[in-house]
Coordinates of C-alpha atoms (C1' of nucleotides) in Angstrom, one line a residue:
Chain M
M1 CA 22.2 14.1 -28.9
R2 CA 19.8 14.2 -26.1
R3 CA 22.1 12.3 -23.9
T4 CA 24.6 15.0 -24.0
Q5 CA 22.2 17.6 -22.7
P6 CA 22.5 18.5 -19.0
A7 CA 19.7 17.2 -16.8
P8 CA 17.1 19.9 -16.3
A9 CA 17.5 21.9 -13.1
F10 CA 14.2 20.6 -11.9
P11 CA 13.6 17.1 -13.1
S12 CA 9.9 16.2 -13.6
P13 CA 8.3 14.7 -10.5
G14 CA 7.9 11.3 -12.3
H15 CA 11.5 11.0 -13.6
D16 CA 13.5 7.9 -13.1
H17 CA 15.5 8.8 -10.0
A18 CA 17.5 5.6 -9.8
P19 CA 20.4 7.0 -11.9
C20 CA 20.5 10.2 -9.9
L21 CA 20.8 8.3 -6.7
K22 CA 23.3 5.9 -8.0
E23 CA 25.5 8.6 -9.3
T24 CA 25.4 10.5 -6.0
L25 CA 26.4 7.4 -4.1
K26 CA 29.2 6.8 -6.5
R27 CA 30.6 10.2 -6.1
A28 CA 30.2 10.0 -2.4
S29 CA 32.1 6.7 -2.3
D30 CA 34.9 8.2 -4.4
A31 CA 35.0 11.4 -2.3
F32 CA 35.4 9.5 0.9
E33 CA 38.0 7.2 -0.5
A34 CA 40.0 10.1 -2.0
N35 CA 40.2 11.5 1.5
G36 CA 41.1 8.4 3.3
L37 CA 37.7 8.1 5.0
R38 CA 34.9 5.6 4.6
L39 CA 31.4 5.7 3.4
T40 CA 30.2 3.6 6.3
P41 CA 26.8 1.9 6.4
L42 CA 25.4 4.6 8.6
R43 CA 26.6 7.4 6.3
R44 CA 25.4 5.5 3.4
R45 CA 21.9 5.1 4.8
V46 CA 21.7 8.8 5.7
L47 CA 22.9 9.7 2.3
E48 CA 20.3 7.4 0.7
E49 CA 17.6 9.2 2.6
V50 CA 18.9 12.6 1.6
A51 CA 19.6 11.7 -2.0
G52 CA 16.4 9.7 -2.4
S53 CA 14.8 12.7 -3.9
H54 CA 15.5 16.2 -5.0
H55 CA 13.9 17.7 -2.0
A56 CA 15.5 19.1 1.1
V57 CA 14.9 17.1 4.3
G58 CA 15.3 17.9 7.9
A59 CA 17.7 16.0 10.1
Y60 CA 14.9 14.8 12.3
E61 CA 13.0 13.6 9.3
I62 CA 16.0 11.5 8.3
L63 CA 16.1 10.3 11.8
E64 CA 12.5 9.2 11.8
R65 CA 12.6 7.5 8.4
L66 CA 15.7 5.5 9.3
S67 CA 14.3 4.6 12.7
Q68 CA 11.1 3.3 11.1
K69 CA 12.8 1.5 8.2
E70 CA 15.3 -0.3 10.5
R71 CA 13.2 -0.6 13.6
T72 CA 16.0 0.9 15.6
R73 CA 16.1 3.9 17.8
M74 CA 18.7 6.2 16.6
A75 CA 20.0 9.2 18.4
P76 CA 19.9 12.6 16.7
I77 CA 23.6 13.0 17.1
S78 CA 24.2 9.9 14.9
V79 CA 22.4 11.5 12.1
Y80 CA 24.1 14.8 12.6
R81 CA 27.5 13.1 12.6
A82 CA 26.8 11.4 9.4
L83 CA 25.5 14.6 7.9
D84 CA 28.6 16.4 9.0
A85 CA 30.8 13.9 7.2
L86 CA 28.7 14.1 4.1
L87 CA 28.7 17.9 4.2
E88 CA 32.5 17.8 4.6
M89 CA 32.7 15.6 1.4
G90 CA 30.5 18.0 -0.4
V91 CA 28.0 15.4 -1.4
V92 CA 25.3 16.9 0.7
H93 CA 24.6 20.6 1.2
R94 CA 22.7 22.5 3.8
L95 CA 19.8 24.7 2.9
E96 CA 20.5 27.4 5.5
S97 CA 17.3 29.2 5.1
R98 CA 15.3 26.1 6.1
N99 CA 17.6 24.1 8.3
A100 CA 17.4 21.3 5.9
Y101 CA 19.8 19.1 3.9
F102 CA 19.8 18.1 0.2
A103 CA 22.0 16.0 -2.0
C104 CA 24.3 17.5 -4.5
H105 CA 23.2 15.9 -7.8
A106 CA 26.0 17.4 -9.9
A107 CA 29.7 17.2 -9.8
H108 CA 31.3 20.3 -8.3
G109 CA 34.0 22.3 -9.9
K110 CA 37.4 22.4 -8.2
H111 CA 36.5 25.4 -6.2
G112 CA 33.7 23.7 -4.3
A113 CA 30.1 24.6 -4.6
R114 CA 30.0 27.7 -6.8
Q115 CA 26.3 27.1 -7.6
I116 CA 23.3 29.0 -6.6
V117 CA 20.5 27.1 -4.8
L118 CA 16.9 27.3 -6.0
A119 CA 14.5 26.0 -3.4
C120 CA 10.8 25.7 -3.9
E121 CA 8.8 27.2 -1.1
R122 CA 5.9 24.9 -1.6
C123 CA 7.4 21.4 -2.3
A124 CA 10.9 21.9 -1.0
M125 CA 12.4 20.7 -4.2
V126 CA 15.9 22.0 -4.7
A127 CA 18.1 22.6 -7.7
E128 CA 21.6 23.9 -8.0
I129 CA 22.8 25.8 -11.0
A130 CA 26.2 27.2 -11.9
T131 CA 26.1 30.9 -12.2
P132 CA 29.6 32.2 -12.6
A133 CA 28.6 35.8 -13.3
A134 CA 26.8 36.0 -10.0
F135 CA 29.7 34.7 -8.0
E136 CA 32.1 37.0 -9.8
A137 CA 30.0 40.0 -9.1
I138 CA 29.7 38.9 -5.4
D139 CA 33.4 38.3 -5.0
G140 CA 34.2 41.6 -6.7
A141 CA 31.8 43.6 -4.5
A142 CA 33.0 41.9 -1.3
R143 CA 36.7 42.4 -2.1
G144 CA 36.0 45.9 -3.0
T145 CA 35.1 46.7 0.6
G146 CA 38.2 45.0 2.0
F147 CA 36.2 41.9 3.0
A148 CA 37.9 38.5 2.5
P149 CA 35.3 36.0 1.5
T150 CA 35.7 32.4 2.4
R151 CA 32.2 31.1 1.6
V152 CA 29.4 32.4 -0.6
M153 CA 25.9 31.2 -0.1
V154 CA 23.2 32.0 -2.5
E155 CA 19.7 30.7 -1.9
V156 CA 16.7 31.6 -3.9
A157 CA 13.3 30.9 -2.6
G158 CA 10.3 30.8 -5.0
L159 CA 8.2 28.3 -6.9
C160 CA 9.6 25.5 -9.0
T161 CA 8.2 24.8 -12.5
S162 CA 5.7 22.2 -11.3
C163 CA 4.4 24.2 -8.4
A164 CA 4.2 27.4 -10.4
A165 CA 2.1 25.6 -12.9
S166 CA -0.3 23.9 -10.5
P167 CA -3.1 25.9 -9.0
Q168 CA -2.8 27.1 -5.5
Chain E
M1 CA 33.1 66.6 0.1
R2 CA 33.7 63.9 2.6
R3 CA 30.2 64.2 3.9
T4 CA 28.8 63.1 0.5
Q5 CA 30.8 59.9 0.5
P6 CA 28.8 56.8 1.3
A7 CA 29.7 55.3 4.7
P8 CA 32.2 52.5 4.3
A9 CA 30.7 49.1 4.3
F10 CA 32.6 48.1 7.5
P11 CA 32.9 51.2 9.7
S12 CA 35.9 51.3 11.9
P13 CA 35.3 49.7 15.3
G14 CA 35.8 53.1 17.0
H15 CA 33.4 55.1 14.8
D16 CA 30.7 57.3 16.3
H17 CA 27.7 55.0 16.2
A18 CA 25.1 57.4 17.4
P19 CA 24.2 58.7 14.0
C20 CA 23.9 55.2 12.6
L21 CA 21.5 54.3 15.5
K22 CA 19.5 57.4 15.2
E23 CA 19.0 57.0 11.5
T24 CA 17.9 53.5 11.9
L25 CA 15.4 54.4 14.6
K26 CA 14.1 57.2 12.4
R27 CA 13.6 54.9 9.4
A28 CA 11.9 52.4 11.6
S29 CA 9.6 54.9 13.0
D30 CA 8.7 56.1 9.5
A31 CA 8.2 52.6 8.2
F32 CA 5.8 51.6 11.0
E33 CA 3.9 54.8 10.6
A34 CA 3.7 54.4 6.8
N35 CA 2.1 51.0 7.4
G36 CA -0.4 52.1 10.1
L37 CA 1.5 50.3 12.8
R38 CA 3.5 51.5 15.8
L39 CA 7.1 51.4 16.9
T40 CA 6.1 50.5 20.4
P41 CA 8.4 50.7 23.4
L42 CA 9.1 47.0 23.2
R43 CA 9.9 47.0 19.5
R44 CA 12.0 50.1 20.0
R45 CA 14.0 48.5 22.8
V46 CA 14.6 45.4 20.7
L47 CA 15.6 47.5 17.8
E48 CA 18.0 49.5 19.9
E49 CA 19.7 46.3 20.9
V50 CA 20.0 45.1 17.4
A51 CA 21.0 48.4 15.9
G52 CA 23.3 49.3 18.8
S53 CA 26.2 47.9 16.7
H54 CA 26.9 46.6 13.2
H55 CA 27.1 43.1 14.6
A56 CA 24.6 40.3 14.2
V57 CA 23.0 39.2 17.5
G58 CA 21.0 36.2 18.5
A59 CA 17.4 36.5 19.8
Y60 CA 18.4 35.1 23.2
E61 CA 21.2 37.5 23.4
I62 CA 18.7 40.4 22.9
L63 CA 16.5 38.7 25.5
E64 CA 19.3 38.6 28.1
R65 CA 20.5 42.1 27.5
L66 CA 17.0 43.5 27.9
S67 CA 16.2 41.4 30.9
Q68 CA 19.4 42.7 32.6
K69 CA 19.0 46.3 31.6
E70 CA 15.4 46.4 32.7
R71 CA 15.5 43.9 35.5
T72 CA 12.5 42.2 34.1
R73 CA 12.0 38.7 33.0
M74 CA 11.0 38.6 29.4
A75 CA 9.7 35.7 27.5
P76 CA 11.5 34.6 24.3
I77 CA 8.3 35.0 22.4
S78 CA 8.2 38.7 23.2
V79 CA 11.5 39.2 21.6
Y80 CA 10.6 37.1 18.6
R81 CA 7.3 39.0 18.1
A82 CA 9.2 42.3 18.1
L83 CA 11.8 40.9 15.8
D84 CA 9.0 39.7 13.4
A85 CA 7.5 43.2 13.3
L86 CA 10.9 44.7 12.6
L87 CA 11.7 42.1 10.0
E88 CA 8.4 42.9 8.4
M89 CA 9.2 46.5 8.2
G90 CA 12.6 45.7 6.7
V91 CA 14.6 47.6 9.3
V92 CA 16.1 44.4 10.7
H93 CA 17.3 41.4 8.7
R94 CA 18.0 37.9 9.6
L95 CA 21.4 36.3 9.0
E96 CA 20.2 32.9 8.0
S97 CA 23.5 31.2 8.1
R98 CA 23.8 32.1 11.8
N99 CA 20.3 32.4 13.2
A100 CA 21.1 36.0 14.1
Y101 CA 19.6 39.4 13.4
F102 CA 21.1 42.7 12.4
A103 CA 19.9 46.1 11.7
C104 CA 19.7 47.5 8.2
H105 CA 21.8 50.6 8.3
A106 CA 21.0 51.7 4.8
A107 CA 17.8 52.7 3.1
H108 CA 16.4 50.0 0.8
G109 CA 15.4 50.5 -2.7
K110 CA 11.8 50.0 -3.6
H111 CA 12.2 46.4 -4.3
G112 CA 13.2 45.5 -0.8
A113 CA 16.6 44.3 0.2
R114 CA 18.6 43.7 -3.0
Q115 CA 21.8 43.7 -1.2
I116 CA 24.3 41.1 -0.5
V117 CA 25.3 40.5 3.1
L118 CA 28.9 40.3 4.3
A119 CA 29.3 38.7 7.7
C120 CA 32.6 38.4 9.5
E121 CA 33.2 34.9 10.8
R122 CA 35.3 36.1 13.6
C123 CA 33.5 39.2 15.0
A124 CA 30.0 38.8 13.5
M125 CA 30.2 42.3 12.0
V126 CA 27.8 42.6 9.2
A127 CA 27.6 44.9 6.1
E128 CA 25.2 45.1 3.3
I129 CA 26.2 46.3 -0.2
A130 CA 24.1 46.8 -3.3
T131 CA 25.3 44.5 -6.0
P132 CA 22.8 44.7 -8.9
A133 CA 24.9 42.6 -11.2
A134 CA 24.8 39.7 -8.9
F135 CA 21.0 39.9 -8.5
E136 CA 20.5 40.2 -12.2
A137 CA 22.6 37.2 -12.9
I138 CA 20.8 35.2 -10.2
D139 CA 17.4 36.2 -11.4
G140 CA 18.3 35.4 -15.0
A141 CA 19.7 32.0 -14.1
A142 CA 16.7 31.1 -11.9
R143 CA 14.1 32.2 -14.5
G144 CA 16.0 30.4 -17.2
T145 CA 15.2 27.1 -15.5
G146 CA 11.5 28.0 -15.1
F147 CA 11.9 28.8 -11.5
A148 CA 9.9 31.8 -10.2
P149 CA 12.0 33.6 -7.5
T150 CA 10.3 35.4 -4.7
R151 CA 13.3 36.0 -2.4
V152 CA 17.0 36.0 -3.1
M153 CA 19.4 35.6 -0.2
V154 CA 23.1 36.2 -0.6
E155 CA 25.3 35.8 2.4
V156 CA 29.1 35.9 2.3
A157 CA 31.1 34.6 5.2
G158 CA 34.7 35.7 5.6
L159 CA 36.8 38.2 7.4
C160 CA 36.1 41.8 7.7
T161 CA 38.8 44.4 7.2
S162 CA 39.6 44.7 10.9
C163 CA 39.8 41.0 11.5
A164 CA 41.7 40.2 8.4
A165 CA 44.3 42.8 9.5
S166 CA 44.6 41.6 13.1
P167 CA 46.7 38.6 13.9
Q168 CA 45.1 35.2 14.6
Chain F
dG1 C1' 50.9 -6.2 19.8
dT2 C1' 50.5 -1.3 20.7
dT3 C1' 49.1 3.1 19.3
dC4 C1' 46.7 6.3 16.8
dT5 C1' 42.7 7.9 14.4
dA6 C1' 38.1 7.3 12.7
dT7 C1' 33.6 5.9 13.8
dG8 C1' 29.6 5.7 16.4
dG9 C1' 26.4 4.4 20.7
dG10 C1' 24.1 6.6 24.6
dT11 C1' 22.7 10.1 27.8
dA12 C1' 21.8 14.4 28.6
dC13 C1' 21.4 19.1 27.4
dA14 C1' 21.8 23.7 24.8
dA15 C1' 20.0 26.8 21.5
dT16 C1' 16.5 28.5 18.7
dA17 C1' 11.7 29.2 17.8
dT18 C1' 6.5 28.7 18.2
dA19 C1' 1.5 27.4 19.9
dA20 C1' -2.3 28.6 22.5
dC21 C1' -4.9 31.5 25.3
dA22 C1' -6.0 35.6 27.8
dC23 C1' -5.8 40.2 28.3
dT24 C1' -5.0 45.4 27.3
dA25 C1' -4.6 49.3 24.1
dT26 C1' -5.8 51.8 20.1
dT27 C1' -8.5 53.1 16.3
dC28 C1' -12.7 53.6 13.7
dG29 C1' -17.4 54.1 12.9
dC30 C1' -21.4 55.7 14.6
Chain W
dG1 C1' -19.3 58.3 24.4
dC2 C1' -19.6 53.5 23.0
dG3 C1' -19.1 49.1 20.7
dA4 C1' -16.5 46.5 17.4
dA5 C1' -12.3 45.4 15.1
dT6 C1' -7.5 45.2 15.1
dA7 C1' -2.9 45.6 17.0
dG8 C1' -0.1 44.5 20.6
dT9 C1' 1.6 42.1 24.9
dG10 C1' 1.9 38.7 28.9
dT11 C1' 2.2 33.9 30.4
dT12 C1' 2.8 29.1 30.2
dA13 C1' 4.2 25.4 27.9
dT14 C1' 6.2 23.1 24.2
dA15 C1' 8.3 22.2 19.5
dT16 C1' 12.4 22.1 16.7
dT17 C1' 17.2 22.0 15.8
dG18 C1' 21.7 21.0 17.2
dT19 C1' 25.8 19.7 20.7
dA20 C1' 28.8 18.2 24.8
dC21 C1' 30.6 14.5 26.9
dC22 C1' 32.1 10.0 27.9
dC23 C1' 33.3 5.8 26.4
dA24 C1' 33.4 1.5 23.2
dT25 C1' 34.9 -0.5 18.9
dA26 C1' 37.2 -1.0 14.5
dG27 C1' 40.8 -0.4 11.3
dA28 C1' 45.3 1.2 9.9
dA29 C1' 50.2 2.4 11.1
dC30 C1' 54.2 1.4 13.2

DNA sequence: GTTCTATGGGTACAATATAACACTATTCGC
DNA sequence: GCGAATAGTGTTATATTGTACCCATAGAAC
């Protein structure tokens, strides 16, 4: 029975992350293929950095990590191009309030990311949760004014379970 | 009776903006005073630029406008400091998805800005509307995961009434 | 093969935001 | 009044984030 439970929004810090990563890579691979594009080595490496944890990371942090790991000197634009492709495929999202990027660890519905983003102010851990009622209320309110929404962004800053529990 | 209607979320482009501006300045003045701080000339000038329309403006745009109007050479940090003070008072908000700032043209409730932000992708016009149901759903969903929210940000990108109606 | 699109290397630069330090202005207690 | 504490601003330099532009290569399409 436990296997049918959804993963908790904020996995414990010590959880086995390998399956999370593997699944994200699989979905990325599928998404690119479905669009006639390629999950190239560069894109894959960038995705691995982003999806290597449940934390949001900055583009320049990705850049530094890759440069160190591979002893190459990458240009920022290379990372941004890879991120753009991954964003386009929906396997990576941007945390607008922090100029950072995080992997989507759950399959999206057909309407794209209708999930709210919870981002810990202390550790930068990120979780997405489906919240249809919120999006319905937002859509309704927006349309009620004559506004035609194309993208809804909900980001909640606060403390994740671990950080709220730990002192200071 | 018309005078008791709330202002429309997106005022018509040709509306008389003077009352909007005046009201915002008044609320700013009150807010600073209530906190033992001052709406200094610098802060007032920055606020006038931001509140001079219902559009979101960038910090460097404010900087350029002020520099031109007053034939002075201002440093970016001066604008940012004024913006910080105005943000702190809640009379200006930041449009996170566009690194831009806009004036709050409506009084806040006691719990700060529990309003969703509608931002036109074409003309950058911004409106805020209270949407309690959305925030309740978001709070509930977040707390349900053990997350402790401190700030909820809802930004909706799309087309405002005017832009949706005009061709292209 | 030629052509088209996708991909990415490289250089430079644009856009946004802040650090650090010095100085002035205002308030508050006496 | 006067000194101390805090708020506010000027100045210089720099950090952080993101793009423009040009061109080389690779793979698919015809």
